[in-house]
mmCIF file of C-alpha atoms in Angstrom:
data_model
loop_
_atom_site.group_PDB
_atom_site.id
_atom_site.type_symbol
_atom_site.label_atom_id
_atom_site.label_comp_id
_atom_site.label_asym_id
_atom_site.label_seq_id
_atom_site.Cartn_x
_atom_site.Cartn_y
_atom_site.Cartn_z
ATOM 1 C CA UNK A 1012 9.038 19.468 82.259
ATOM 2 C CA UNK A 1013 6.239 17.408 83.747
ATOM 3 C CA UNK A 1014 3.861 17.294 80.966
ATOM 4 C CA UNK A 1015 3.608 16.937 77.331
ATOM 5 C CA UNK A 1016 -0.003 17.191 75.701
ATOM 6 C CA UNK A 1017 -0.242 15.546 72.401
ATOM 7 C CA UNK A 1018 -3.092 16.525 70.439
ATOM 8 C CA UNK A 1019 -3.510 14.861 66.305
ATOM 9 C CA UNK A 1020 -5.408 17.376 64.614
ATOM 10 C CA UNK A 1021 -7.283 16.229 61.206
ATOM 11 C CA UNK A 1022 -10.335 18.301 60.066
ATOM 12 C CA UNK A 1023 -11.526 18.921 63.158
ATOM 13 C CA UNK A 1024 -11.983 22.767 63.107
ATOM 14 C CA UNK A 1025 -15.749 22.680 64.455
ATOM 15 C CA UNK A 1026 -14.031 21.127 67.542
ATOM 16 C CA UNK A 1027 -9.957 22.044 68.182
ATOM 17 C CA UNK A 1028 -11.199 25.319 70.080
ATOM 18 C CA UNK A 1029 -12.916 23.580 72.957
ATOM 19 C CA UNK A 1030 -9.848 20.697 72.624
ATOM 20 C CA UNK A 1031 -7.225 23.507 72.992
ATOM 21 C CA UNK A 1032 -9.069 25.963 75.207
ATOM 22 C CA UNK A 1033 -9.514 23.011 77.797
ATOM 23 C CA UNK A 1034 -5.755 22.385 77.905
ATOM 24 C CA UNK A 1035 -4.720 26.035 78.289
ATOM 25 C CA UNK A 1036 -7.598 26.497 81.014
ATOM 26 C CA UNK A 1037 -5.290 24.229 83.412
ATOM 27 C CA UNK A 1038 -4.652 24.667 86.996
ATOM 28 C CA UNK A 1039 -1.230 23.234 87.097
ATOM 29 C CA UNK A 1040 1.050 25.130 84.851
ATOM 30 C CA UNK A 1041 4.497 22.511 84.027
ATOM 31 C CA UNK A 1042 3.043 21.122 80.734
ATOM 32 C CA UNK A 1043 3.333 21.816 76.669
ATOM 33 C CA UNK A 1044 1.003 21.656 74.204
ATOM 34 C CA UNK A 1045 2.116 19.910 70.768
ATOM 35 C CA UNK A 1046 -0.426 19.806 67.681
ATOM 36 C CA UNK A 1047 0.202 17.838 65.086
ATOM 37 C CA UNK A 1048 -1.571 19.147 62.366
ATOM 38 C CA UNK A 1049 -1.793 15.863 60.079
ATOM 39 C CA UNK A 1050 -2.572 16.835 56.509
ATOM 40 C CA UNK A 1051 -5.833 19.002 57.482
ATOM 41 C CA UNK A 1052 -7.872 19.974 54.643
ATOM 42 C CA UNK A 1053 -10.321 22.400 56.886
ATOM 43 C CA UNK A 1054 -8.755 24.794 58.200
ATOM 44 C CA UNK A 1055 -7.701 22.925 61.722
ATOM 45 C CA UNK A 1056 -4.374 23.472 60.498
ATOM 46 C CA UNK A 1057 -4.579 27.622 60.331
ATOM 47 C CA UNK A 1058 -6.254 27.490 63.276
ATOM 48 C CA UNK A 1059 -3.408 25.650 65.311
ATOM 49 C CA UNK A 1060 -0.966 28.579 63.677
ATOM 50 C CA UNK A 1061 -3.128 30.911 65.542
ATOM 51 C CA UNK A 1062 -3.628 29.303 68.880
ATOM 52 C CA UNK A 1063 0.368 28.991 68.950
ATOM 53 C CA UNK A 1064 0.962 32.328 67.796
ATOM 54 C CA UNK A 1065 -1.003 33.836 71.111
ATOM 55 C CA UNK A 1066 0.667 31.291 73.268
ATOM 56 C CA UNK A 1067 4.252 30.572 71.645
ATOM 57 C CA UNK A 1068 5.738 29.207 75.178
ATOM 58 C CA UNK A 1069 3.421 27.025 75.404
ATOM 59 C CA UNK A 1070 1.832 25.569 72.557
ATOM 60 C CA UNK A 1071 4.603 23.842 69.795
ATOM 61 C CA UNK A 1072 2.752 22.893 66.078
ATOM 62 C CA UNK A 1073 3.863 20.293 63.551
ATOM 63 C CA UNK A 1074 2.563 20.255 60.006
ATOM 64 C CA UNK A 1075 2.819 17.198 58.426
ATOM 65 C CA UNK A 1076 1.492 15.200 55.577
ATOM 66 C CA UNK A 1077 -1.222 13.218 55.912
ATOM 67 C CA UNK A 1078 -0.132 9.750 57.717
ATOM 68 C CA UNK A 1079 -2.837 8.813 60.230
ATOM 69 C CA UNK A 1080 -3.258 9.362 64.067
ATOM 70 C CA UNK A 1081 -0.824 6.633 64.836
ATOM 71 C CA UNK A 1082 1.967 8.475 63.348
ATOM 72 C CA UNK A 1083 0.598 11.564 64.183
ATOM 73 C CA UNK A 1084 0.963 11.084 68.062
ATOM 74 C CA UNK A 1085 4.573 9.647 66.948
ATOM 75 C CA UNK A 1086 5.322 12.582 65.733
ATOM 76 C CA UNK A 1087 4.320 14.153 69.267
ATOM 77 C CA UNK A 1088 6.432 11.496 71.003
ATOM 78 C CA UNK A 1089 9.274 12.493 68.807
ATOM 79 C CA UNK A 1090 9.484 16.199 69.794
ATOM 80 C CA UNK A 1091 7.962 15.719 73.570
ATOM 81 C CA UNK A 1092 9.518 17.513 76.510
ATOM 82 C CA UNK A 1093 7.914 15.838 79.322
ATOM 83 C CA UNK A 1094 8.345 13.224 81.870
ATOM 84 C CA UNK A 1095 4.704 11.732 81.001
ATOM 85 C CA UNK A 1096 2.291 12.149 78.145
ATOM 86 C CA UNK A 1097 -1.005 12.294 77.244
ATOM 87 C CA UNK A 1098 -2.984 11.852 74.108
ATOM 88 C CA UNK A 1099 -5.583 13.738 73.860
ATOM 89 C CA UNK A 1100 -8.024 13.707 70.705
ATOM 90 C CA UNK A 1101 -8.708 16.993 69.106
ATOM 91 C CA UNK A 1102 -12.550 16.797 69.087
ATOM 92 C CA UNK A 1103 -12.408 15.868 72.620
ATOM 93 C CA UNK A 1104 -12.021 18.008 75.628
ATOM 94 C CA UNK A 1105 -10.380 17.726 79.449
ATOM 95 C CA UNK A 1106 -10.957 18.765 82.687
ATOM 96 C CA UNK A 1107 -9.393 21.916 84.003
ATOM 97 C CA UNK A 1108 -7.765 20.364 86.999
ATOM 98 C CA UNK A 1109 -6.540 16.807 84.983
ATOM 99 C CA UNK A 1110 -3.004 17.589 85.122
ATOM 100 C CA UNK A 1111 -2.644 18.654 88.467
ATOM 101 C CA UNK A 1112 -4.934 15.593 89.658
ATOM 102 C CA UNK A 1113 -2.380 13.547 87.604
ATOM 103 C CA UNK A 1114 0.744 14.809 88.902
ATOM 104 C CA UNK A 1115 -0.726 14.787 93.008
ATOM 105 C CA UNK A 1116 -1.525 11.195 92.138
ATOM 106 C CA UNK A 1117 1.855 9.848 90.241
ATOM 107 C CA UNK A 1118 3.486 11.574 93.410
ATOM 108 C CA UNK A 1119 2.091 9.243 95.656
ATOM 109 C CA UNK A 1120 2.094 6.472 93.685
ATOM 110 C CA UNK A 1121 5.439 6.855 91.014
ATOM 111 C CA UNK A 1122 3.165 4.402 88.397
ATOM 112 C CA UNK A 1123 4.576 4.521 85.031
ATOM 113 C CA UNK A 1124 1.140 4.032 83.850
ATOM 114 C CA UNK A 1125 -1.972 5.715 85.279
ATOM 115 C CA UNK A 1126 -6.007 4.885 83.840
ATOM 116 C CA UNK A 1127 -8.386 7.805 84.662
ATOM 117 C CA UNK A 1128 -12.031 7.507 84.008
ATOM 118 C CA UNK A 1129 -14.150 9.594 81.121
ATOM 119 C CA UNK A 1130 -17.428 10.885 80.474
ATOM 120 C CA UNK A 1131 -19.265 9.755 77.251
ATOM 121 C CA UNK A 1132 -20.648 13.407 75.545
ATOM 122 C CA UNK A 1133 -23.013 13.217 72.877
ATOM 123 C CA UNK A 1134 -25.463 16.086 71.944
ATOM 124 C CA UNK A 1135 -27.118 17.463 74.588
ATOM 125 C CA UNK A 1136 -26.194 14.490 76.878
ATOM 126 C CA UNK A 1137 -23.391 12.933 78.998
ATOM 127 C CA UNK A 1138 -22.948 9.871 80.856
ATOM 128 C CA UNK A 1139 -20.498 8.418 82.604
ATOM 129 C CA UNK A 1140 -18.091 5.373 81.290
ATOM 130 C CA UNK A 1141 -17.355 2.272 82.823
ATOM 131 C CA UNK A 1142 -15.211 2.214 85.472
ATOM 132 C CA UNK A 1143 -12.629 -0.416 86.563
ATOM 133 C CA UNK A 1144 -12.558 -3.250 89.784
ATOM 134 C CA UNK A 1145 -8.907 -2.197 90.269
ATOM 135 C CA UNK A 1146 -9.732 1.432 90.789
ATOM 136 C CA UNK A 1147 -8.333 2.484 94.029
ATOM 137 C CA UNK A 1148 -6.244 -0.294 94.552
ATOM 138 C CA UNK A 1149 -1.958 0.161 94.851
ATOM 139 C CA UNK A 1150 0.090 0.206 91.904
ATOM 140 C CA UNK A 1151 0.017 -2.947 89.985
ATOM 141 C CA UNK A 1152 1.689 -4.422 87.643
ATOM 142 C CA UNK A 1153 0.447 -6.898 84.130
ATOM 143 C CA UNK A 1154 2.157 -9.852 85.594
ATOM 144 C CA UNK A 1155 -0.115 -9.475 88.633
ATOM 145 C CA UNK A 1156 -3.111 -8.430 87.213
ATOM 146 C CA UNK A 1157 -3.677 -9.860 83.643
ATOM 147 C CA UNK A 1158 -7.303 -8.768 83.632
ATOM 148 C CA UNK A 1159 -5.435 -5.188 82.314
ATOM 149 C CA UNK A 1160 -5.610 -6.719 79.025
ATOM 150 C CA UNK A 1161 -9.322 -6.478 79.317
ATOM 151 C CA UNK A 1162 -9.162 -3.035 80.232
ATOM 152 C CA UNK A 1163 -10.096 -0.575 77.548
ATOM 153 C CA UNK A 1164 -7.121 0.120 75.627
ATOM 154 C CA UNK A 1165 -7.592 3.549 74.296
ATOM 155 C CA UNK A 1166 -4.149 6.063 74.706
ATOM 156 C CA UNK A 1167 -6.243 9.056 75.735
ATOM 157 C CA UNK A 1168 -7.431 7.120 78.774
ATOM 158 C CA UNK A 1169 -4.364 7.395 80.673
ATOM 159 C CA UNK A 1170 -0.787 8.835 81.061
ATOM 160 C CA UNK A 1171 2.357 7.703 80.089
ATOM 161 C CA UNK A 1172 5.675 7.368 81.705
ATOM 162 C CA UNK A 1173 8.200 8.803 78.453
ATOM 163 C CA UNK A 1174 10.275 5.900 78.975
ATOM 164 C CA UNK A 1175 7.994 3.201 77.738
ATOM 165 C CA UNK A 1176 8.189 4.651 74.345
ATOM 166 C CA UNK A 1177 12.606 4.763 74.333
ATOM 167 C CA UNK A 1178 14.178 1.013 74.932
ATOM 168 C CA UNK A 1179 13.173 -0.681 73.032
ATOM 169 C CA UNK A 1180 11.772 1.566 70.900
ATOM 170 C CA UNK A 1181 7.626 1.270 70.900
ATOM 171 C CA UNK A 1182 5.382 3.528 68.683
ATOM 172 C CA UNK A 1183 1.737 3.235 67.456
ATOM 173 C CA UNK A 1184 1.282 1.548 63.508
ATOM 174 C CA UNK A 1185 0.673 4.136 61.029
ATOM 175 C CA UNK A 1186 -2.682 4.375 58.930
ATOM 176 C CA UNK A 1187 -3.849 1.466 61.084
ATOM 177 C CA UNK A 1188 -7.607 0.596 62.745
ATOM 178 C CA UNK A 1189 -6.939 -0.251 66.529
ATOM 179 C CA UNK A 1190 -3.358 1.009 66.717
ATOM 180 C CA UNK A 1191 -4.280 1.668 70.780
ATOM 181 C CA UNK A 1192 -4.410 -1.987 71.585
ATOM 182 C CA UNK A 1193 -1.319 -2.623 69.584
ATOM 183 C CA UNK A 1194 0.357 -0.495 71.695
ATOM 184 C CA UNK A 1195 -1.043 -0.422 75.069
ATOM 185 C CA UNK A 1196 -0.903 -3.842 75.792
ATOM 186 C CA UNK A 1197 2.792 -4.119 74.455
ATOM 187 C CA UNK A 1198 3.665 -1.250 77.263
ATOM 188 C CA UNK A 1199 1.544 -2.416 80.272
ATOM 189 C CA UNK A 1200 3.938 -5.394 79.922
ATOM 190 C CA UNK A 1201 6.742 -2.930 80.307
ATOM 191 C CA UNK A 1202 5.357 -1.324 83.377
ATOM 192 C CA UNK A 1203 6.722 -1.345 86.651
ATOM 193 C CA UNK A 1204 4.255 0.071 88.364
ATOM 194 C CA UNK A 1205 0.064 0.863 87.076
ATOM 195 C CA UNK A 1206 -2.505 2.690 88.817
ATOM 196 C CA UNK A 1207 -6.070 2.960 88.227
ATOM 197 C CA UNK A 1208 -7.902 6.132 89.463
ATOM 198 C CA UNK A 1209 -11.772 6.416 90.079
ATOM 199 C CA UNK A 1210 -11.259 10.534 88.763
ATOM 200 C CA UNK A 1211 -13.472 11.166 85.541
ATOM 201 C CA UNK A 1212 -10.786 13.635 83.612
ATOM 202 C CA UNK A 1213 -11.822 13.337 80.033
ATOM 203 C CA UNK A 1214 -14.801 13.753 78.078
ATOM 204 C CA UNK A 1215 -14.963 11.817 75.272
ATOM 205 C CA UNK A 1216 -17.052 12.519 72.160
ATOM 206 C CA UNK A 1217 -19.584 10.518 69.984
ATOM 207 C CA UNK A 1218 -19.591 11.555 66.751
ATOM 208 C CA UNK A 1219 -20.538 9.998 63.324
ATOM 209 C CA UNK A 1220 -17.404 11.322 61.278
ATOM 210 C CA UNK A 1221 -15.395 9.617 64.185
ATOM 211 C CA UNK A 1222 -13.667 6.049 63.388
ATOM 212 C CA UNK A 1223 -16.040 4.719 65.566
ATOM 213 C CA UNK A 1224 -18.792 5.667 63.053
ATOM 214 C CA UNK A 1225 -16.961 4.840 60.223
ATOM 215 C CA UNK A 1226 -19.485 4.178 57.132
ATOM 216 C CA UNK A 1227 -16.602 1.419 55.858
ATOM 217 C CA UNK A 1228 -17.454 -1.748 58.197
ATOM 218 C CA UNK A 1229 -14.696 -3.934 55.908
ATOM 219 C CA UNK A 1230 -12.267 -2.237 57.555
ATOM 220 C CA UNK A 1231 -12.807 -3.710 60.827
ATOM 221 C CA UNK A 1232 -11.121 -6.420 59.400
ATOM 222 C CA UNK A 1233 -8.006 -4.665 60.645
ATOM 223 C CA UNK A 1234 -8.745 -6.027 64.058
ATOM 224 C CA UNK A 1235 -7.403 -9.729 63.072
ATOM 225 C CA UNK A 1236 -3.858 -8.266 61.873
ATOM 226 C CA UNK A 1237 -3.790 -6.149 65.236
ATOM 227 C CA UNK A 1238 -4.233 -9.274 67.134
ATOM 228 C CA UNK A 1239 -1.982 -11.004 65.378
ATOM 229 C CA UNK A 1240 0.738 -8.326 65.887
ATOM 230 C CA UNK A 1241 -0.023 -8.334 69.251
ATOM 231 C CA UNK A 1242 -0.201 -12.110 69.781
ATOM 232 C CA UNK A 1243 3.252 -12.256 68.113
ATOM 233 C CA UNK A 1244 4.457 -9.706 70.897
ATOM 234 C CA UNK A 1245 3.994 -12.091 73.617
ATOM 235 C CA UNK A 1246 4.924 -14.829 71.934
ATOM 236 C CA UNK A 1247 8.389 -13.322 71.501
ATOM 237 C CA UNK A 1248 8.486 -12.542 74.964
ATOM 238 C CA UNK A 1249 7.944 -16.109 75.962
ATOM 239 C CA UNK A 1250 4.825 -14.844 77.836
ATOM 240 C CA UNK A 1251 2.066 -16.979 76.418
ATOM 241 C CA UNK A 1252 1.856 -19.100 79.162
ATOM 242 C CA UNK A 1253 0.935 -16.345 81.264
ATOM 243 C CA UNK A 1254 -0.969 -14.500 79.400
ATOM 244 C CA UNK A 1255 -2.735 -16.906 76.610
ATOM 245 C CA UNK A 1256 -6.075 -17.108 78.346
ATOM 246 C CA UNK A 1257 -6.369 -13.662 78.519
ATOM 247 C CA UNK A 1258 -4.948 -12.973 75.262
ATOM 248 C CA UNK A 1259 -7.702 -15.023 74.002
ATOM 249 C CA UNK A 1260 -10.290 -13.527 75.831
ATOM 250 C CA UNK A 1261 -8.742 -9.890 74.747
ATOM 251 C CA UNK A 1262 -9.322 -11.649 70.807
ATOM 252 C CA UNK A 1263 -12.723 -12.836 71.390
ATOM 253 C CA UNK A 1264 -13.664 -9.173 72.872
ATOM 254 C CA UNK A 1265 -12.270 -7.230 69.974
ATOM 255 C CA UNK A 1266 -14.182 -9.758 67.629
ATOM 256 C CA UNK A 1267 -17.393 -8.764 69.228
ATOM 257 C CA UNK A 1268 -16.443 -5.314 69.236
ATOM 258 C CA UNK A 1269 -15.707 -5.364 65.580
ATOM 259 C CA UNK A 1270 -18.911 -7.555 64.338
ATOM 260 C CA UNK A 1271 -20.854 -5.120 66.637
ATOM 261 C CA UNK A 1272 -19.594 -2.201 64.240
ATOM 262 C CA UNK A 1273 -19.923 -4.145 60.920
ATOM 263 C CA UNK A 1274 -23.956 -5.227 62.008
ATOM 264 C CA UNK A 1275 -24.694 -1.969 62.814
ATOM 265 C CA UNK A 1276 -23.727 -0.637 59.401
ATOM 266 C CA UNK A 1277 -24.111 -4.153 57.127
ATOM 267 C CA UNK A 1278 -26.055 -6.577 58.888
ATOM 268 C CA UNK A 1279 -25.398 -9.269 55.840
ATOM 269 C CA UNK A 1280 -21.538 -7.773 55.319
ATOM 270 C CA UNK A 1281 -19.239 -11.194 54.024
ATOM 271 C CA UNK A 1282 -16.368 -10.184 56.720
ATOM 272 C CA UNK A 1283 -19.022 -11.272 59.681
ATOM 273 C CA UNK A 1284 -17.442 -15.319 60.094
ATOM 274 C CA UNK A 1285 -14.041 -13.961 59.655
ATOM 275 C CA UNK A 1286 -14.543 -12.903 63.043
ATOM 276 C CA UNK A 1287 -15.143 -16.596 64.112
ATOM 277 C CA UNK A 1288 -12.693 -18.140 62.262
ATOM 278 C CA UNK A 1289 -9.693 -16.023 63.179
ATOM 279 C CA UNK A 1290 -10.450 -17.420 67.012
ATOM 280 C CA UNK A 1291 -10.848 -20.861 66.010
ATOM 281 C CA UNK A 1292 -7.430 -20.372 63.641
ATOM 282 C CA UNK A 1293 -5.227 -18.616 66.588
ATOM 283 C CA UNK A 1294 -7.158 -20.310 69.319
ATOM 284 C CA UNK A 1295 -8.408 -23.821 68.001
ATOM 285 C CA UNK A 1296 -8.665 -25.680 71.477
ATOM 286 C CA UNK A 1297 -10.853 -22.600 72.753
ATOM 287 C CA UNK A 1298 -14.160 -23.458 74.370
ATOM 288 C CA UNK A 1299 -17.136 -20.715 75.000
ATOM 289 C CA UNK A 1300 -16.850 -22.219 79.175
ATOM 290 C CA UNK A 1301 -13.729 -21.149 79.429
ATOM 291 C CA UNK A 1302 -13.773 -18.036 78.093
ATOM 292 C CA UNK A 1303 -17.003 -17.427 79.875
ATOM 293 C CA UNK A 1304 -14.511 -16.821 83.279
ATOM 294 C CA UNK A 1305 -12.690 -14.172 81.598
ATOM 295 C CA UNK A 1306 -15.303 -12.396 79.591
ATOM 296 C CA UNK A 1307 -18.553 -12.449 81.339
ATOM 297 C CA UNK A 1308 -22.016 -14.232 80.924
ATOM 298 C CA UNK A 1309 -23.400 -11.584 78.394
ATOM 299 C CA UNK A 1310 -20.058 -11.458 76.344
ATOM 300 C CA UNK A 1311 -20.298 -14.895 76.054
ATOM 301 C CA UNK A 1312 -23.755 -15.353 74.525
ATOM 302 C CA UNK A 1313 -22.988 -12.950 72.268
ATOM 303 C CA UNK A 1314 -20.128 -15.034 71.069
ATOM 304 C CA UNK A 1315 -21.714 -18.048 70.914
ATOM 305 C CA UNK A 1316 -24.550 -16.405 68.760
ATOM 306 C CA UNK A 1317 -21.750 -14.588 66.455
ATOM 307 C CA UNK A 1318 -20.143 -18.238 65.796
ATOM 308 C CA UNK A 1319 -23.686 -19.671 64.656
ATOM 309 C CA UNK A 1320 -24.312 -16.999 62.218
ATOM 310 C CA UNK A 1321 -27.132 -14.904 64.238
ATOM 311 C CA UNK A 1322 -26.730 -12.094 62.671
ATOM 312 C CA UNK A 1323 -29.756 -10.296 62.721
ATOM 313 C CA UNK A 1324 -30.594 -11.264 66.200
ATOM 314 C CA UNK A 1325 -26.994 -10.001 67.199
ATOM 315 C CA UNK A 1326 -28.307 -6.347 65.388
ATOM 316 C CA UNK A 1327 -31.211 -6.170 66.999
ATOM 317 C CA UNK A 1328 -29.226 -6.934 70.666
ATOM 318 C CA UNK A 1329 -26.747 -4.134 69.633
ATOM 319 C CA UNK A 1330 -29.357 -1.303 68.762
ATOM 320 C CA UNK A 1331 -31.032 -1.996 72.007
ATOM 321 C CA UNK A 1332 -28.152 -1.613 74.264
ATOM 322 C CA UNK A 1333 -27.521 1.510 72.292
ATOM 323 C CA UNK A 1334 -30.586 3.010 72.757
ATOM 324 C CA UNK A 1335 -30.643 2.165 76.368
ATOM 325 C CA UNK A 1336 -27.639 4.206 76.562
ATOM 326 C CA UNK A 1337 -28.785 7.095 74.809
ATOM 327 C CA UNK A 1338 -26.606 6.805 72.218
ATOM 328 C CA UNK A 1339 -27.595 8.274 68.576
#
């Protein structure tokens, strides 16, 4: 089998029909479909039952106790079929030709790791997301291209060769905040070959009972043990001394990412300089200049301004790059 589709389903029953229906709609036919129905409380789980009942060669359900998305798509991983796999969330929805796109391009390219671009969807409106310099461009690999580690690191972004889950074994954390970058980065660095494609194949969805728009901004504070797991990676590995700039510049991005989420929920929340201090703890000899070369101008500011405490200017920059982008 080519294909496996993993889709974690929890409480997402205004949504799983358009998830499903978009995988069953696709033009290339060597795939399966396996929901994992993770402790659903709304009736996702009843409808998965039905959606495999009228397509039993196709579609494969788990039911399973309520353990988070991380060991949700383990579960998937577990019982998948297929040569690659995809994650695909269940209140987001796919193209109709991704799979056969995919396939055409691994052909030509035999990456263990391909990137494909996304649409943002929110109501009533879609936008494109950002796209990548190395889009195009042959098969590369982390050891020549470090700026991967910059590279969004969400699982449903891209498609996996099977084989960089089996030796050594590599899952995602359970009941964990950012188990994505755990993960991703820890298999780019097992890749032989990645490829990044310029075709838009998902369509990702804003809304507020997502993670993203999680009313709990403490919990951001997961970010500094994902780092550190993820620091400790490479540091086993003996690859710090290739990686550690960008590694640092990966830490200072997911700071800003995660003080971004806290200020726009508690702009006077305690966790804010924990931010700050976990880089100056795991990265003391750091300097804003240097990182400036990996992260950008803009990135940088907004460092700089999260390290002397501006929070409310740092809210205000935040709700007007969201409103510039339509978001709600």
């Amino acid at each position: 089998m080519r294909f496996s589709v993993i889709v974690p389903v929890y409480n997402v029953q205004a949504y799983l029909q358009e998830c499903v229906e978009s995988v069953l709609a696709q033009t290339f036919a060597d795939y399966e479909l396996i929901l994992v129905d993770d402790g659903s409380t709304d009736g996702s789980g009843r409808l998965c039952d039905k959606f495999c009942a009228a397509n039993p060669d196709r579609i494969h359900v788990v039911h399973q106790r309520n353990c988070g998305l991380g060991a949700a798509r383990n579960t998937g991983i577990d019982l998948a079929q297929g040569e690659y796999l995809l994650f695909v969330d269940s209140d987001d929805y796919v193209s109709r030709d991704m799979l056969q796109i995919l396939d055409e391009k691994i052909r030509k390219t035999k990456a263990q790791m391909m990137i494909f671009g996304f649409f943002y969807v929110w109501p009533g409106r879609t936008l494109p997301g950002e796209s990548s310099p190395l889009e195009g461009h042959p098969p590369v690999t982390l050891e020549e291209h470090p700026e991967l580690l910059l590279h969004s690191p969400s699982a449903w972004m891209r498609v996996w060769h099977r084989n960089l889950f089996e030796q050594p074994r590599l899952r995602f954390p359970d009941r964990a905040w950012f188990e994505d970058l755990r993960t991703t980065a820890k298999a780019l660095e097992r890749c032989s070959a990645v490829s990044v494609i310029p075709d838009r194949l998902y369509y990702y969805r804003q809304r507020q009972g997502s993670i993203l728009h999680s009313t709990n901004p403490h919990r951001n504070l997961e970010i500094l043990e994902a780092m550190d797991d993820l620091l400790d990676y490479f540091e086993g590995c003996q690859k710090m001394d290739r990686y550690g700039a960008w590694l640092e510049a990966l830490a200072a991005e997911n700071m800003i990412l995660a003080s971004q989420r806290v200020l726009m929920k508690e702009p006077d929340a305690s966790c804010l300089a924990e931010f700050v201090r976990y880089l100056e703890r795991r990265f003391p000899e750091k300097t804003y200049g240097e990182l400036g070369r990996y992260l950008g101008r803009k990135k940088q500011i907004v460092l700089w301004l999260l390290d002397k405490g501006h929070y409310r200017l740092l809210r205000w920059i935040f709700q007007f790059r969201s409103r510039m982008r339509g978001e709600k």
